[in-house]
């Protein structure tokens, strides 16, 4: 296979990237792009796929958000000797897309790891972030621990019905299902965007081998519709057994969501990598159009909608059956990602206003308030 001409060099590409993202980040991104083109184009040429259906890019993708030192300029330059002319052409185009067109690195590579899952990404569907991955894994650990320690443990227990609102690429549903023990969860991911649902279905097929008896489905649904609760109840009914219906338990045990929560003012300050490529509906809560409608200045309109849906579907009431109360009253009914401290207390109050009286805030690894959880526990003295 012919190698690249000797006048090909990494240094001009590195300088070009550094003007956009800074020196150290440019070194990392160029290394990731180089590894991707070397692995993926070679993989395609040889039609080699791993036994679980994931390509060689899984190894590369797993490094993108991991804590690694940036490679030296000399290390990057040595990669020059390992590229073909076709690979060089791809790499130059990738750097051009990154710098001149602000294309996000994940869209260029086409994949992003999320826990054990490998998520295909493409515009305009929201790229999974490390903050979402972090809380999804933490929530899976909480669910697994709660189920194991409940009365009767996992034996004969029905799976939890979990609704993933604003599912996007499907990363949260697939992340939970791939992390949890077998037969723990029935997850339904819904999104208003047909492009997002189509991508989520692709990701389900890609990660099916990791689900271990947990089920995941995806549907297109606008949760702002007045009949959204009824439609969701019908979806849950299709997956529920007779004992669940007879117990009077709510159709859904939990709602999880990375909803749109960016304020209009914050959106204007986002990097062009985000504003020019990712669906605004996944970032900013857009209220239904009506005379005199204004943008939501708090960014929490969709959090309020999810809390209202939880109330409409009976999720704010504590479980009454013995089989359900040992788990349902110890797990959150509503789990939503937020943008930081400026939204934490307001999001908690929204949940309390909808009878999810016990709330909790999780911080991310950067120390920012990132997730608000609402529990179905009676208000003290009620």
Tab-separated table of C-alpha atoms in Angstrom:
chain	number	residue	atom	x	y	z
A	1	UNK	CA	0.000	0.000	0.000
A	2	UNK	CA	1.574	3.358	-1.004
A	3	UNK	CA	2.638	5.637	1.814
A	4	UNK	CA	2.161	9.371	2.017
A	5	UNK	CA	4.625	11.632	0.223
A	6	UNK	CA	7.584	12.756	2.294
A	7	UNK	CA	6.417	16.398	2.232
A	8	UNK	CA	3.306	15.482	4.216
A	9	UNK	CA	3.737	16.665	7.777
A	10	UNK	CA	1.575	16.964	10.880
A	11	UNK	CA	2.906	20.327	11.974
A	12	UNK	CA	0.776	22.544	9.679
A	13	UNK	CA	-2.338	20.630	10.782
A	14	UNK	CA	-1.324	21.009	14.418
A	15	UNK	CA	-0.813	24.755	14.053
A	16	UNK	CA	-4.170	25.089	12.327
A	17	UNK	CA	-5.977	23.228	15.111
A	18	UNK	CA	-4.097	25.132	17.812
A	19	UNK	CA	-5.488	28.417	16.508
A	20	UNK	CA	-8.981	27.107	17.276
A	21	UNK	CA	-8.658	25.029	20.444
A	22	UNK	CA	-5.244	25.831	21.941
A	23	UNK	CA	-1.981	23.935	21.845
A	24	UNK	CA	-2.558	21.071	24.260
A	25	UNK	CA	-6.107	20.371	23.077
A	26	UNK	CA	-4.901	20.532	19.458
A	27	UNK	CA	-2.292	17.865	20.190
A	28	UNK	CA	-4.964	15.618	21.698
A	29	UNK	CA	-7.459	16.153	18.881
A	30	UNK	CA	-4.899	15.552	16.152
A	31	UNK	CA	-3.796	12.341	17.850
A	32	UNK	CA	-7.433	11.153	18.117
A	33	UNK	CA	-8.116	12.000	14.490
A	34	UNK	CA	-4.940	10.252	13.396
A	35	UNK	CA	-5.768	7.130	15.364
A	36	UNK	CA	-9.289	7.174	13.978
A	37	UNK	CA	-8.244	7.416	10.352
A	38	UNK	CA	-5.568	4.789	10.817
A	39	UNK	CA	-7.924	2.345	12.528
A	40	UNK	CA	-11.158	3.004	10.664
A	41	UNK	CA	-9.928	3.297	7.089
A	42	UNK	CA	-7.790	0.203	7.576
A	43	UNK	CA	-10.808	-1.488	9.208
A	44	UNK	CA	-13.014	-0.648	6.238
A	45	UNK	CA	-10.386	-1.800	3.761
A	46	UNK	CA	-10.112	-5.171	5.445
A	47	UNK	CA	-13.845	-5.418	6.367
A	48	UNK	CA	-12.876	-6.319	9.919
A	49	UNK	CA	-15.499	-5.982	12.630
A	50	UNK	CA	-15.406	-7.159	16.203
A	51	UNK	CA	-17.692	-9.962	17.314
A	52	UNK	CA	-20.060	-7.589	19.136
A	53	UNK	CA	-20.572	-5.506	16.001
A	54	UNK	CA	-18.511	-2.527	17.107
A	55	UNK	CA	-15.700	-1.198	14.958
A	56	UNK	CA	-12.125	-0.352	15.827
A	57	UNK	CA	-13.182	3.214	16.619
A	58	UNK	CA	-14.560	1.975	19.933
A	59	UNK	CA	-11.016	1.841	21.300
A	60	UNK	CA	-10.312	5.362	20.097
A	61	UNK	CA	-13.624	6.790	21.241
A	62	UNK	CA	-13.089	5.497	24.754
A	63	UNK	CA	-10.119	7.846	25.028
A	64	UNK	CA	-11.807	11.105	24.096
A	65	UNK	CA	-13.016	12.045	27.571
A	66	UNK	CA	-10.475	10.063	29.530
A	67	UNK	CA	-7.719	11.823	31.462
A	68	UNK	CA	-4.613	11.445	29.319
A	69	UNK	CA	-1.551	13.626	28.808
A	70	UNK	CA	-1.367	15.297	25.429
A	71	UNK	CA	1.061	13.600	23.035
A	72	UNK	CA	4.264	15.461	22.203
A	73	UNK	CA	4.796	17.105	18.845
A	74	UNK	CA	7.414	14.445	18.105
A	75	UNK	CA	4.910	11.656	18.818
A	76	UNK	CA	2.363	13.271	16.524
A	77	UNK	CA	4.935	13.734	13.782
A	78	UNK	CA	5.896	10.057	13.964
A	79	UNK	CA	2.311	9.210	13.006
A	80	UNK	CA	3.136	10.764	9.622
A	81	UNK	CA	5.051	7.611	8.740
A	82	UNK	CA	1.998	5.405	9.323
A	83	UNK	CA	-0.542	7.036	7.011
A	84	UNK	CA	-1.416	6.281	3.407
A	85	UNK	CA	-2.201	8.998	0.887
A	86	UNK	CA	-5.925	8.252	1.291
A	87	UNK	CA	-5.650	8.571	5.049
A	88	UNK	CA	-3.772	11.858	4.679
A	89	UNK	CA	-6.527	13.245	2.465
A	90	UNK	CA	-9.153	12.308	5.065
A	91	UNK	CA	-7.109	13.839	7.882
A	92	UNK	CA	-6.617	17.151	6.075
A	93	UNK	CA	-10.350	17.350	5.344
A	94	UNK	CA	-11.171	16.509	8.971
A	95	UNK	CA	-8.963	19.319	10.257
A	96	UNK	CA	-10.503	21.704	7.743
A	97	UNK	CA	-14.007	20.743	8.904
A	98	UNK	CA	-12.971	21.175	12.521
A	99	UNK	CA	-11.327	24.579	12.087
A	100	UNK	CA	-13.148	26.271	9.222
A	101	UNK	CA	-16.616	24.792	9.719
A	102	UNK	CA	-16.567	24.326	13.527
A	103	UNK	CA	-17.586	20.679	13.154
A	104	UNK	CA	-17.469	18.907	16.532
A	105	UNK	CA	-14.816	16.230	16.888
A	106	UNK	CA	-17.406	13.571	17.759
A	107	UNK	CA	-19.329	14.237	14.536
A	108	UNK	CA	-16.116	13.870	12.548
A	109	UNK	CA	-15.236	10.579	14.242
A	110	UNK	CA	-18.875	9.471	14.236
A	111	UNK	CA	-18.971	7.742	17.615
A	112	UNK	CA	-18.844	8.447	21.326
A	113	UNK	CA	-18.510	5.911	24.154
A	114	UNK	CA	-21.116	6.050	26.893
A	115	UNK	CA	-20.449	3.658	29.766
A	116	UNK	CA	-20.298	0.209	28.215
A	117	UNK	CA	-22.238	1.346	25.142
A	118	UNK	CA	-20.775	2.781	21.962
A	119	UNK	CA	-23.011	5.518	20.573
A	120	UNK	CA	-23.071	6.515	16.923
A	121	UNK	CA	-23.428	10.276	16.576
A	122	UNK	CA	-24.308	12.515	13.628
A	123	UNK	CA	-25.718	16.010	13.240
A	124	UNK	CA	-28.017	17.456	14.361
A	125	UNK	CA	-28.651	14.960	17.187
A	126	UNK	CA	-27.149	16.057	20.512
A	127	UNK	CA	-23.685	14.652	21.244
A	128	UNK	CA	-23.572	12.709	24.549
A	129	UNK	CA	-21.569	14.595	27.185
A	130	UNK	CA	-19.375	13.175	29.924
A	131	UNK	CA	-21.598	14.794	32.569
A	132	UNK	CA	-24.589	12.773	31.329
A	133	UNK	CA	-22.523	9.598	31.146
A	134	UNK	CA	-21.362	10.134	34.726
A	135	UNK	CA	-24.816	10.465	36.272
A	136	UNK	CA	-26.261	7.657	34.153
A	137	UNK	CA	-23.674	5.225	35.510
A	138	UNK	CA	-24.256	6.508	39.053
A	139	UNK	CA	-28.011	6.052	38.657
A	140	UNK	CA	-27.509	2.506	37.347
A	141	UNK	CA	-25.454	1.725	40.445
A	142	UNK	CA	-28.195	3.157	42.685
A	143	UNK	CA	-30.883	1.102	40.935
A	144	UNK	CA	-28.831	-2.094	41.069
A	145	UNK	CA	-28.015	-1.646	44.763
A	146	UNK	CA	-31.622	-0.843	45.665
A	147	UNK	CA	-32.990	-3.849	43.800
A	148	UNK	CA	-30.451	-6.227	45.359
A	149	UNK	CA	-31.183	-4.991	48.886
A	150	UNK	CA	-34.980	-5.001	48.535
A	151	UNK	CA	-37.298	-7.612	49.994
A	152	UNK	CA	-36.806	-10.761	47.928
A	153	UNK	CA	-33.886	-9.290	45.997
A	154	UNK	CA	-33.950	-9.790	42.243
A	155	UNK	CA	-35.713	-13.177	42.265
A	156	UNK	CA	-39.037	-13.038	40.445
A	157	UNK	CA	-39.157	-9.253	40.517
A	158	UNK	CA	-40.667	-7.438	37.575
A	159	UNK	CA	-38.423	-5.052	35.624
A	160	UNK	CA	-38.703	-1.349	36.325
A	161	UNK	CA	-40.457	0.726	33.665
A	162	UNK	CA	-38.188	3.700	32.982
A	163	UNK	CA	-39.128	6.537	30.630
A	164	UNK	CA	-36.193	8.345	29.007
A	165	UNK	CA	-37.569	11.730	27.952
A	166	UNK	CA	-35.687	13.678	25.260
A	167	UNK	CA	-33.691	10.546	24.456
A	168	UNK	CA	-31.676	12.010	21.583
A	169	UNK	CA	-29.144	9.377	20.492
A	170	UNK	CA	-30.607	6.944	23.027
A	171	UNK	CA	-27.475	7.098	25.161
A	172	UNK	CA	-29.199	7.243	28.575
A	173	UNK	CA	-31.586	4.332	27.884
A	174	UNK	CA	-28.794	2.221	26.414
A	175	UNK	CA	-26.358	3.282	29.105
A	176	UNK	CA	-28.722	2.183	31.877
A	177	UNK	CA	-29.733	-1.060	30.161
A	178	UNK	CA	-26.134	-2.055	29.458
A	179	UNK	CA	-24.957	-1.278	33.002
A	180	UNK	CA	-27.810	-2.936	34.929
A	181	UNK	CA	-28.145	-6.648	35.804
A	182	UNK	CA	-30.292	-8.780	33.489
A	183	UNK	CA	-34.048	-8.226	33.489
A	184	UNK	CA	-33.877	-5.089	35.631
A	185	UNK	CA	-35.389	-2.521	33.293
A	186	UNK	CA	-37.845	-1.900	30.482
A	187	UNK	CA	-36.765	1.446	29.021
A	188	UNK	CA	-38.672	3.591	26.555
A	189	UNK	CA	-36.874	6.529	24.987
A	190	UNK	CA	-38.996	9.267	23.403
A	191	UNK	CA	-38.045	12.348	21.428
A	192	UNK	CA	-39.817	14.931	19.303
A	193	UNK	CA	-37.137	14.689	16.611
A	194	UNK	CA	-37.507	11.964	13.956
A	195	UNK	CA	-33.768	12.213	13.250
A	196	UNK	CA	-33.014	11.503	16.909
A	197	UNK	CA	-35.369	8.515	17.091
A	198	UNK	CA	-33.923	7.023	13.891
A	199	UNK	CA	-30.398	7.351	15.295
A	200	UNK	CA	-31.458	5.870	18.651
A	201	UNK	CA	-32.909	2.840	16.851
A	202	UNK	CA	-29.570	2.389	15.042
A	203	UNK	CA	-27.743	2.582	18.361
A	204	UNK	CA	-30.087	-0.012	19.844
A	205	UNK	CA	-29.134	-2.447	17.081
A	206	UNK	CA	-25.444	-1.627	17.556
A	207	UNK	CA	-25.536	-2.289	21.316
A	208	UNK	CA	-28.170	-5.041	21.520
A	209	UNK	CA	-25.627	-7.655	22.656
A	210	UNK	CA	-24.862	-5.585	25.774
A	211	UNK	CA	-28.400	-5.396	27.140
A	212	UNK	CA	-28.531	-8.810	28.871
A	213	UNK	CA	-32.290	-9.261	28.892
A	214	UNK	CA	-33.060	-5.602	29.579
A	215	UNK	CA	-35.378	-4.140	26.955
A	216	UNK	CA	-35.118	-0.774	25.226
A	217	UNK	CA	-37.569	0.780	22.762
A	218	UNK	CA	-37.729	4.167	21.054
A	219	UNK	CA	-40.724	6.211	19.909
A	220	UNK	CA	-41.281	9.654	18.432
A	221	UNK	CA	-43.484	11.702	20.766
A	222	UNK	CA	-43.922	15.383	21.543
A	223	UNK	CA	-44.163	15.523	25.327
A	224	UNK	CA	-45.680	19.003	25.162
A	225	UNK	CA	-48.853	17.538	23.645
A	226	UNK	CA	-51.892	17.604	25.901
A	227	UNK	CA	-52.402	13.856	25.420
A	228	UNK	CA	-48.768	12.905	26.137
A	229	UNK	CA	-49.575	11.273	29.499
A	230	UNK	CA	-52.289	9.101	27.944
A	231	UNK	CA	-49.966	8.036	25.139
A	232	UNK	CA	-47.231	7.152	27.611
A	233	UNK	CA	-49.668	5.186	29.743
A	234	UNK	CA	-50.603	3.153	26.665
A	235	UNK	CA	-46.937	2.464	25.934
A	236	UNK	CA	-46.378	1.278	29.502
A	237	UNK	CA	-49.550	-0.826	29.491
A	238	UNK	CA	-48.203	-2.823	26.554
A	239	UNK	CA	-45.186	-3.847	28.655
A	240	UNK	CA	-46.944	-4.400	32.019
A	241	UNK	CA	-48.057	-7.732	33.421
A	242	UNK	CA	-51.351	-8.415	35.186
A	243	UNK	CA	-49.849	-8.260	38.693
A	244	UNK	CA	-48.562	-4.746	38.081
A	245	UNK	CA	-51.916	-3.528	36.785
A	246	UNK	CA	-53.736	-5.138	39.715
A	247	UNK	CA	-51.402	-3.536	42.275
A	248	UNK	CA	-52.421	-0.017	41.321
A	249	UNK	CA	-48.773	0.964	40.785
A	250	UNK	CA	-48.067	3.834	38.379
A	251	UNK	CA	-47.411	2.896	34.768
A	252	UNK	CA	-43.881	4.272	35.000
A	253	UNK	CA	-41.499	3.749	37.898
A	254	UNK	CA	-39.103	6.511	36.890
A	255	UNK	CA	-38.590	9.309	34.383
A	256	UNK	CA	-35.008	10.161	33.466
A	257	UNK	CA	-34.049	13.016	31.194
A	258	UNK	CA	-31.306	15.185	29.831
A	259	UNK	CA	-33.845	17.824	28.788
A	260	UNK	CA	-33.232	21.160	27.080
A	261	UNK	CA	-32.203	23.526	29.890
A	262	UNK	CA	-29.987	26.189	28.279
A	263	UNK	CA	-31.443	29.675	28.651
A	264	UNK	CA	-31.816	31.902	25.571
A	265	UNK	CA	-29.076	34.186	26.925
A	266	UNK	CA	-26.739	31.243	27.533
A	267	UNK	CA	-27.409	29.874	24.062
A	268	UNK	CA	-26.112	33.047	22.423
A	269	UNK	CA	-22.817	32.558	24.246
A	270	UNK	CA	-22.291	28.915	23.282
A	271	UNK	CA	-19.416	27.920	21.026
A	272	UNK	CA	-20.206	27.790	17.299
A	273	UNK	CA	-19.349	24.067	17.502
A	274	UNK	CA	-22.636	23.710	19.392
A	275	UNK	CA	-24.838	26.442	17.904
A	276	UNK	CA	-24.056	25.630	14.280
A	277	UNK	CA	-24.350	21.849	14.519
A	278	UNK	CA	-26.578	20.564	17.316
A	279	UNK	CA	-30.378	20.760	17.312
A	280	UNK	CA	-31.484	23.849	19.234
A	281	UNK	CA	-34.560	21.961	20.448
A	282	UNK	CA	-32.262	19.646	22.409
A	283	UNK	CA	-30.588	22.586	24.121
A	284	UNK	CA	-33.154	25.356	24.692
A	285	UNK	CA	-36.707	24.675	25.924
A	286	UNK	CA	-38.898	26.095	23.184
A	287	UNK	CA	-42.404	26.824	24.403
A	288	UNK	CA	-45.398	25.927	22.199
A	289	UNK	CA	-46.213	28.882	19.935
A	290	UNK	CA	-49.162	30.991	20.980
A	291	UNK	CA	-49.977	34.717	20.893
A	292	UNK	CA	-47.572	36.575	23.156
A	293	UNK	CA	-45.329	33.553	23.790
A	294	UNK	CA	-41.840	34.364	25.041
A	295	UNK	CA	-38.699	32.305	25.498
A	296	UNK	CA	-38.258	30.668	28.887
A	297	UNK	CA	-35.695	32.827	30.771
A	298	UNK	CA	-35.031	30.151	33.421
A	299	UNK	CA	-34.337	27.238	31.074
A	300	UNK	CA	-36.542	25.026	33.245
A	301	UNK	CA	-39.806	24.954	31.283
A	302	UNK	CA	-39.246	21.365	30.221
A	303	UNK	CA	-38.297	20.297	33.743
A	304	UNK	CA	-41.658	21.679	34.836
A	305	UNK	CA	-43.387	19.772	32.053
A	306	UNK	CA	-41.757	16.501	33.133
A	307	UNK	CA	-42.756	17.089	36.759
A	308	UNK	CA	-46.324	17.729	35.628
A	309	UNK	CA	-46.319	14.526	33.559
A	310	UNK	CA	-45.059	12.580	36.570
A	311	UNK	CA	-47.991	13.932	38.547
A	312	UNK	CA	-50.505	13.164	35.791
A	313	UNK	CA	-49.260	9.570	35.655
A	314	UNK	CA	-49.549	9.048	39.426
A	315	UNK	CA	-45.813	8.909	40.072
A	316	UNK	CA	-45.853	11.402	42.938
A	317	UNK	CA	-47.811	9.021	45.185
A	318	UNK	CA	-45.758	6.566	47.274
A	319	UNK	CA	-46.077	2.915	46.271
A	320	UNK	CA	-48.700	1.066	48.291
A	321	UNK	CA	-48.080	-2.575	47.451
A	322	UNK	CA	-45.419	-4.395	49.454
A	323	UNK	CA	-43.750	-5.631	46.293
A	324	UNK	CA	-43.315	-2.136	44.913
A	325	UNK	CA	-42.780	-0.043	48.045
A	326	UNK	CA	-39.492	-1.744	48.968
A	327	UNK	CA	-38.017	-0.367	45.742
A	328	UNK	CA	-40.260	2.390	44.422
A	329	UNK	CA	-40.151	4.528	47.555
A	330	UNK	CA	-36.344	4.315	47.711
A	331	UNK	CA	-35.687	5.252	44.090
A	332	UNK	CA	-36.284	8.658	42.541
A	333	UNK	CA	-39.379	9.090	40.418
A	334	UNK	CA	-37.900	11.924	38.362
A	335	UNK	CA	-34.235	12.434	37.446
A	336	UNK	CA	-33.306	15.476	35.353
A	337	UNK	CA	-30.036	17.020	34.286
A	338	UNK	CA	-29.603	20.764	34.859
A	339	UNK	CA	-27.036	23.389	33.953
A	340	UNK	CA	-25.582	24.206	37.367
A	341	UNK	CA	-26.162	25.896	40.699
A	342	UNK	CA	-28.266	28.676	39.175
A	343	UNK	CA	-30.978	26.127	38.349
A	344	UNK	CA	-30.684	23.657	41.225
A	345	UNK	CA	-33.016	25.190	43.827
A	346	UNK	CA	-35.579	26.261	41.236
A	347	UNK	CA	-35.661	22.727	39.800
A	348	UNK	CA	-36.099	21.287	43.300
A	349	UNK	CA	-38.975	23.670	43.940
A	350	UNK	CA	-40.633	22.656	40.678
A	351	UNK	CA	-40.571	19.038	41.830
A	352	UNK	CA	-41.930	19.949	45.271
A	353	UNK	CA	-44.703	21.943	43.603
A	354	UNK	CA	-45.729	18.718	41.857
A	355	UNK	CA	-45.741	16.676	45.092
A	356	UNK	CA	-42.283	15.185	44.738
A	357	UNK	CA	-41.545	16.579	48.162
A	358	UNK	CA	-38.172	14.947	48.792
A	359	UNK	CA	-35.442	16.192	46.452
A	360	UNK	CA	-31.736	15.647	46.075
A	361	UNK	CA	-28.995	17.293	43.996
A	362	UNK	CA	-26.016	15.426	42.567
A	363	UNK	CA	-22.832	17.260	41.636
A	364	UNK	CA	-20.661	16.224	38.718
A	365	UNK	CA	-16.915	15.563	38.802
A	366	UNK	CA	-16.281	19.246	38.161
A	367	UNK	CA	-18.198	20.133	41.338
A	368	UNK	CA	-21.235	21.656	39.558
A	369	UNK	CA	-24.811	20.863	40.486
A	370	UNK	CA	-25.761	18.604	37.593
A	371	UNK	CA	-28.759	16.398	38.445
A	372	UNK	CA	-31.923	16.916	40.472
A	373	UNK	CA	-33.821	13.869	41.771
A	374	UNK	CA	-37.381	13.901	43.083
A	375	UNK	CA	-38.795	11.155	45.319
A	376	UNK	CA	-42.348	10.062	46.061
A	377	UNK	CA	-42.317	10.604	49.801
A	378	UNK	CA	-45.139	12.215	51.797
A	379	UNK	CA	-44.671	15.775	52.923
A	380	UNK	CA	-43.870	15.859	56.634
A	381	UNK	CA	-47.054	16.067	58.668
A	382	UNK	CA	-49.318	15.183	55.744
